[in-house]
Short mmCIF file of C-alpha atoms and ligand atoms in Angstrom, two decimals:
data_model
loop_
_atom_site.label_atom_id
_atom_site.label_comp_id
_atom_site.label_asym_id
_atom_site.label_seq_id
_atom_site.Cartn_x
_atom_site.Cartn_y
_atom_site.Cartn_z
CA UNK A 100 11.92 21.38 2.08
CA UNK A 101 8.25 21.89 1.32
CA UNK A 102 6.36 23.05 -1.74
CA UNK A 103 2.82 24.44 -1.73
CA UNK A 104 1.86 23.70 -5.32
CA UNK A 105 -0.15 26.58 -6.74
CA UNK A 106 -2.24 26.29 -9.91
CA UNK A 107 -5.65 27.72 -10.82
CA UNK A 108 -7.03 24.22 -11.42
CA UNK A 109 -5.74 22.96 -8.07
CA UNK A 110 -7.38 25.96 -6.41
CA UNK A 111 -10.66 25.27 -8.18
CA UNK A 112 -10.68 21.56 -7.31
CA UNK A 113 -9.52 22.15 -3.74
CA UNK A 114 -12.41 24.54 -3.18
CA UNK A 115 -14.85 21.87 -4.34
CA UNK A 116 -13.21 19.18 -2.23
CA UNK A 117 -13.46 21.38 0.90
CA UNK A 118 -17.18 22.00 0.30
CA UNK A 119 -19.16 19.95 2.82
CA UNK A 120 -21.94 19.42 0.26
CA UNK A 121 -19.57 17.56 -2.10
CA UNK A 122 -20.63 13.90 -2.10
CA UNK A 123 -18.50 10.75 -2.06
CA UNK A 124 -18.25 10.25 -5.84
CA UNK A 125 -17.11 13.78 -6.65
CA UNK A 126 -14.88 13.91 -3.56
CA UNK A 127 -13.01 10.79 -4.72
CA UNK A 128 -12.64 12.10 -8.25
CA UNK A 129 -11.32 15.46 -7.04
CA UNK A 130 -8.80 13.86 -4.66
CA UNK A 131 -7.47 11.86 -7.62
CA UNK A 132 -7.31 14.89 -9.89
CA UNK A 133 -5.49 17.07 -7.33
CA UNK A 134 -3.12 14.18 -6.62
CA UNK A 135 -2.08 14.09 -10.29
CA UNK A 136 -1.00 17.73 -10.19
CA UNK A 137 0.92 17.17 -6.95
CA UNK A 138 2.57 13.97 -8.16
CA UNK A 139 3.65 15.70 -11.37
CA UNK A 140 5.63 18.16 -9.24
CA UNK A 141 6.78 15.64 -6.65
CA UNK A 142 8.21 13.32 -9.32
CA UNK A 143 10.15 16.08 -11.05
CA UNK A 144 13.39 15.08 -9.32
CA UNK A 145 13.34 11.32 -9.97
CA UNK A 146 16.52 9.92 -11.51
CA UNK A 147 16.67 9.26 -15.24
CA UNK A 148 19.32 7.89 -17.58
CA UNK A 149 20.10 8.83 -21.16
CA UNK A 150 19.12 6.41 -23.91
CA UNK A 151 18.73 6.53 -27.66
CA UNK A 152 15.77 5.39 -29.76
CA UNK A 153 15.40 5.08 -33.48
CA UNK A 154 12.56 7.11 -34.90
CA UNK A 155 11.48 6.14 -38.46
CA UNK A 156 13.95 8.81 -39.66
CA UNK A 157 16.91 9.08 -37.28
CA UNK A 158 18.34 8.34 -33.90
CA UNK A 159 16.88 10.47 -31.09
CA UNK A 160 18.39 11.09 -27.70
CA UNK A 161 15.97 10.36 -24.90
CA UNK A 162 15.71 9.39 -21.25
CA UNK A 163 14.15 6.68 -19.17
CA UNK A 164 13.36 6.56 -15.50
CA UNK A 165 16.18 4.88 -13.58
CA UNK A 166 15.51 2.89 -10.44
CA UNK A 167 12.35 1.87 -8.65
CA UNK A 168 9.50 4.12 -7.68
CA UNK A 169 7.58 2.80 -4.70
CA UNK A 170 4.18 4.28 -3.90
CA UNK A 171 3.15 3.99 -0.27
CA UNK A 172 -0.36 5.06 0.73
CA UNK A 173 -1.00 5.44 4.44
CA UNK A 174 -4.17 3.43 5.13
CA UNK A 175 -6.77 4.20 4.81
CA UNK A 176 -7.22 7.66 3.30
CA UNK A 177 -3.98 7.44 1.28
CA UNK A 178 -5.64 4.75 -0.86
CA UNK A 179 -7.82 7.53 -2.28
CA UNK A 180 -4.71 9.00 -3.93
CA UNK A 181 -3.18 5.75 -5.17
CA UNK A 182 -4.89 5.20 -8.54
CA UNK A 183 -4.00 8.70 -9.69
CA UNK A 184 -0.27 8.20 -9.07
CA UNK A 185 -0.34 4.65 -10.48
CA UNK A 186 -1.82 6.03 -13.70
CA UNK A 187 1.23 8.28 -14.00
CA UNK A 188 3.82 5.67 -12.97
CA UNK A 189 2.30 2.34 -14.03
CA UNK A 190 5.45 0.33 -13.29
CA UNK A 191 5.71 1.55 -9.73
CA UNK A 192 5.70 -0.95 -6.91
CA UNK A 193 3.19 -0.37 -4.14
CA UNK A 194 3.57 -0.81 -0.39
CA UNK A 195 0.98 -0.18 2.32
CA UNK A 196 1.36 1.26 5.80
CA UNK A 197 -1.61 1.02 8.17
CA UNK A 198 -1.82 3.83 10.71
CA UNK A 199 -4.79 5.43 12.40
CA UNK A 200 -5.01 8.37 14.75
CA UNK A 201 -6.35 7.46 18.15
CA UNK A 202 -9.44 9.62 18.68
CA UNK A 203 -8.58 10.37 22.32
CA UNK A 204 -4.88 11.07 22.06
CA UNK A 205 -4.49 11.96 18.34
CA UNK A 206 -1.39 9.73 18.41
CA UNK A 207 -0.75 7.33 15.51
CA UNK A 208 -1.33 3.61 16.02
CA UNK A 209 0.46 1.24 13.62
CA UNK A 210 -1.52 -1.81 12.48
CA UNK A 211 -0.15 -2.94 9.10
CA UNK A 212 3.00 -2.84 6.99
CA UNK A 213 3.61 -4.56 3.66
CA UNK A 214 6.42 -3.04 1.65
CA UNK A 215 8.47 -4.08 -1.38
CA UNK A 216 12.25 -4.27 -0.90
CA UNK A 217 14.18 -1.01 -0.83
CA UNK A 218 16.38 -1.47 -3.89
CA UNK A 219 19.39 0.85 -4.37
CA UNK A 220 18.24 4.23 -5.69
CA UNK A 221 14.55 3.55 -5.01
CA UNK A 222 12.35 6.58 -4.47
CA UNK A 223 9.43 6.12 -2.03
CA UNK A 224 6.41 8.37 -2.55
CA UNK A 225 4.38 8.44 0.67
CA UNK A 226 0.79 9.53 0.06
CA UNK A 227 -1.87 10.69 2.52
CA UNK A 228 -4.44 13.44 1.97
CA UNK A 229 -3.89 15.05 5.40
CA UNK A 230 -0.84 16.30 7.30
CA UNK A 231 -2.27 17.50 10.62
CA UNK A 232 -0.13 16.96 13.76
CA UNK A 233 2.24 14.96 11.49
CA UNK A 234 2.24 12.08 13.98
CA UNK A 235 1.20 9.64 11.24
CA UNK A 236 3.64 11.01 8.65
CA UNK A 237 6.59 11.02 11.06
CA UNK A 238 5.85 7.41 12.05
CA UNK A 239 5.37 6.33 8.41
CA UNK A 240 8.68 7.88 7.31
CA UNK A 241 10.44 6.18 10.24
CA UNK A 242 8.95 2.84 9.16
CA UNK A 243 10.17 3.38 5.59
CA UNK A 244 13.67 4.35 6.77
CA UNK A 245 13.80 1.27 9.01
CA UNK A 246 13.07 -0.85 5.93
CA UNK A 247 15.99 0.78 4.11
CA UNK A 248 14.38 3.53 2.01
CA UNK A 249 16.70 6.53 1.75
CA UNK A 250 14.86 8.85 -0.63
CA UNK A 251 11.34 9.65 0.55
CA UNK A 252 8.87 12.25 -0.71
CA UNK A 253 5.64 13.03 1.15
CA UNK A 254 2.60 14.10 -0.90
CA UNK A 255 -0.57 15.39 0.77
CA UNK A 256 -3.58 17.40 -0.28
CA UNK A 257 -4.01 19.60 2.82
CA UNK A 258 -1.43 20.43 5.48
CA UNK A 259 -0.95 23.03 8.21
CA UNK A 260 2.04 24.95 9.60
CA UNK A 261 2.31 22.72 12.70
CA UNK A 262 2.39 19.52 10.64
CA UNK A 263 4.87 20.80 8.07
CA UNK A 264 7.20 22.08 10.83
CA UNK A 265 7.03 18.82 12.79
CA UNK A 266 7.69 16.59 9.79
CA UNK A 267 10.55 18.81 8.64
CA UNK A 268 12.07 18.77 12.12
CA UNK A 269 11.80 14.99 12.49
CA UNK A 270 12.84 14.15 8.91
CA UNK A 271 14.57 17.15 7.29
CA UNK A 272 15.58 14.98 4.30
CA UNK A 273 11.94 14.36 3.26
CA UNK A 274 10.47 16.75 0.67
CA UNK A 275 6.81 17.67 1.27
CA UNK A 276 4.42 18.51 -1.58
CA UNK A 277 1.00 19.86 -0.65
CA UNK A 278 -1.83 21.69 -2.37
CA UNK A 279 -2.40 23.91 0.66
CA UNK A 280 -0.85 24.89 3.96
CA UNK A 281 -4.01 25.79 5.87
CA UNK A 282 -4.38 28.01 8.94
CA UNK A 283 -3.77 25.47 11.71
CA UNK A 284 -5.35 22.84 13.95
CA UNK A 285 -8.49 23.03 16.07
CA UNK A 286 -8.76 21.66 19.62
CA UNK A 287 -9.49 18.17 18.20
CA UNK A 288 -6.37 18.36 16.01
CA UNK A 289 -8.36 18.70 12.77
CA UNK A 290 -7.05 21.05 10.11
CA UNK A 291 -8.83 24.41 9.72
CA UNK A 292 -10.42 25.14 7.35
CA UNK A 293 -9.34 21.73 6.01
CA UNK A 294 -11.81 19.36 4.42
CA UNK A 295 -12.98 17.38 7.43
CA UNK A 296 -12.17 13.70 7.90
CA UNK A 297 -10.61 12.59 4.63
CA UNK A 298 -11.09 8.85 5.22
CA UNK A 299 -14.75 9.23 6.11
CA UNK A 300 -15.42 11.44 3.09
CA UNK A 301 -13.57 9.11 0.71
CA UNK A 302 -15.21 5.94 1.91
CA UNK A 303 -18.58 7.20 3.14
CA UNK A 304 -18.11 5.98 6.68
CA UNK A 305 -20.05 8.80 8.36
C1 PRP B 493 -5.94 10.76 8.95
C2 PRP B 493 -5.14 11.13 7.74
C3 PRP B 493 -3.73 10.96 8.23
C4 PRP B 493 -3.82 11.39 9.66
C5 PRP B 493 -3.33 12.80 9.78
O1 PRP B 493 -6.05 9.39 9.05
O2 PRP B 493 -5.45 10.37 6.61
O3 PRP B 493 -3.24 9.64 8.13
O4 PRP B 493 -5.21 11.34 10.01
O5 PRP B 493 -3.30 13.22 11.10
P1 PRP B 493 -1.93 13.46 11.88
O6 PRP B 493 -1.06 14.27 10.97
O7 PRP B 493 -2.37 14.23 13.09
O8 PRP B 493 -1.33 12.13 12.22
P2 PRP B 493 -6.91 8.67 10.20
O9 PRP B 493 -6.09 8.44 11.40
O10 PRP B 493 -8.18 9.45 10.42
O11 PRP B 493 -7.20 7.25 9.60
P3 PRP B 493 -8.04 6.80 8.30
O12 PRP B 493 -7.21 7.16 7.11
O13 PRP B 493 -8.14 5.34 8.50
O14 PRP B 493 -9.36 7.51 8.31
N1 URA B 494 -7.31 13.67 9.62
C1 URA B 494 -8.27 14.10 8.77
O1 URA B 494 -8.84 13.29 8.02
N2 URA B 494 -8.55 15.40 8.73
C2 URA B 494 -7.94 16.31 9.53
O2 URA B 494 -8.25 17.51 9.44
C3 URA B 494 -6.96 15.85 10.42
C4 URA B 494 -6.65 14.52 10.44
#
């Protein structure tokens, strides 16, 4: 299942984030702002339980989130989305998965994993701005499943048909939320039109 989240403000911010003249500071801010919209949708299905609270006048029926939410950025670019989701879910636990795409082969290389325990009913929100070949996302989901996570949602800013199809084929139980399914990949496996190298633009490494 995948959702391309459409909203005039997402469209506006995504256009700015794609613009090659957008500098590091604005790029970071925009990634955070778009992430909030996506997370709002992606978290719609999290479990809740009924509770009651006393207002100054009466008893009100309400809900509270049930079970753990675990945010998992894929290093390094996923870190650019983390603060925005943590602002929305301040009690979430956070795990980190280190993966980079080999420049020659475009295949993911794992270099770090630090995850909280997968408690019963936990929902893992995997965050990474880019879903290109999906090699990184497929590997990250497999790592989460190996650690016992059963409910996993993948949130990305920009994706492409090849990446969405590959992730859905490898892990059909993972819901994908994205701000855009772009046209496809170029010969170097970068998304077109995309936004370039997300990690480099977030951290100013080029
Ligand atoms: C980027 C991006 C994803 C991956 C997507 O990370 O943040 O993790 O590439 O490509 P894929 O779908 O083809 O696997 P990168 O490997 O450039 O590492 P970085 O975050 O450290 O810059
Ligand atoms: N990683 C990026 O940062 N951008 C792409 O377009 C593809 C992979």
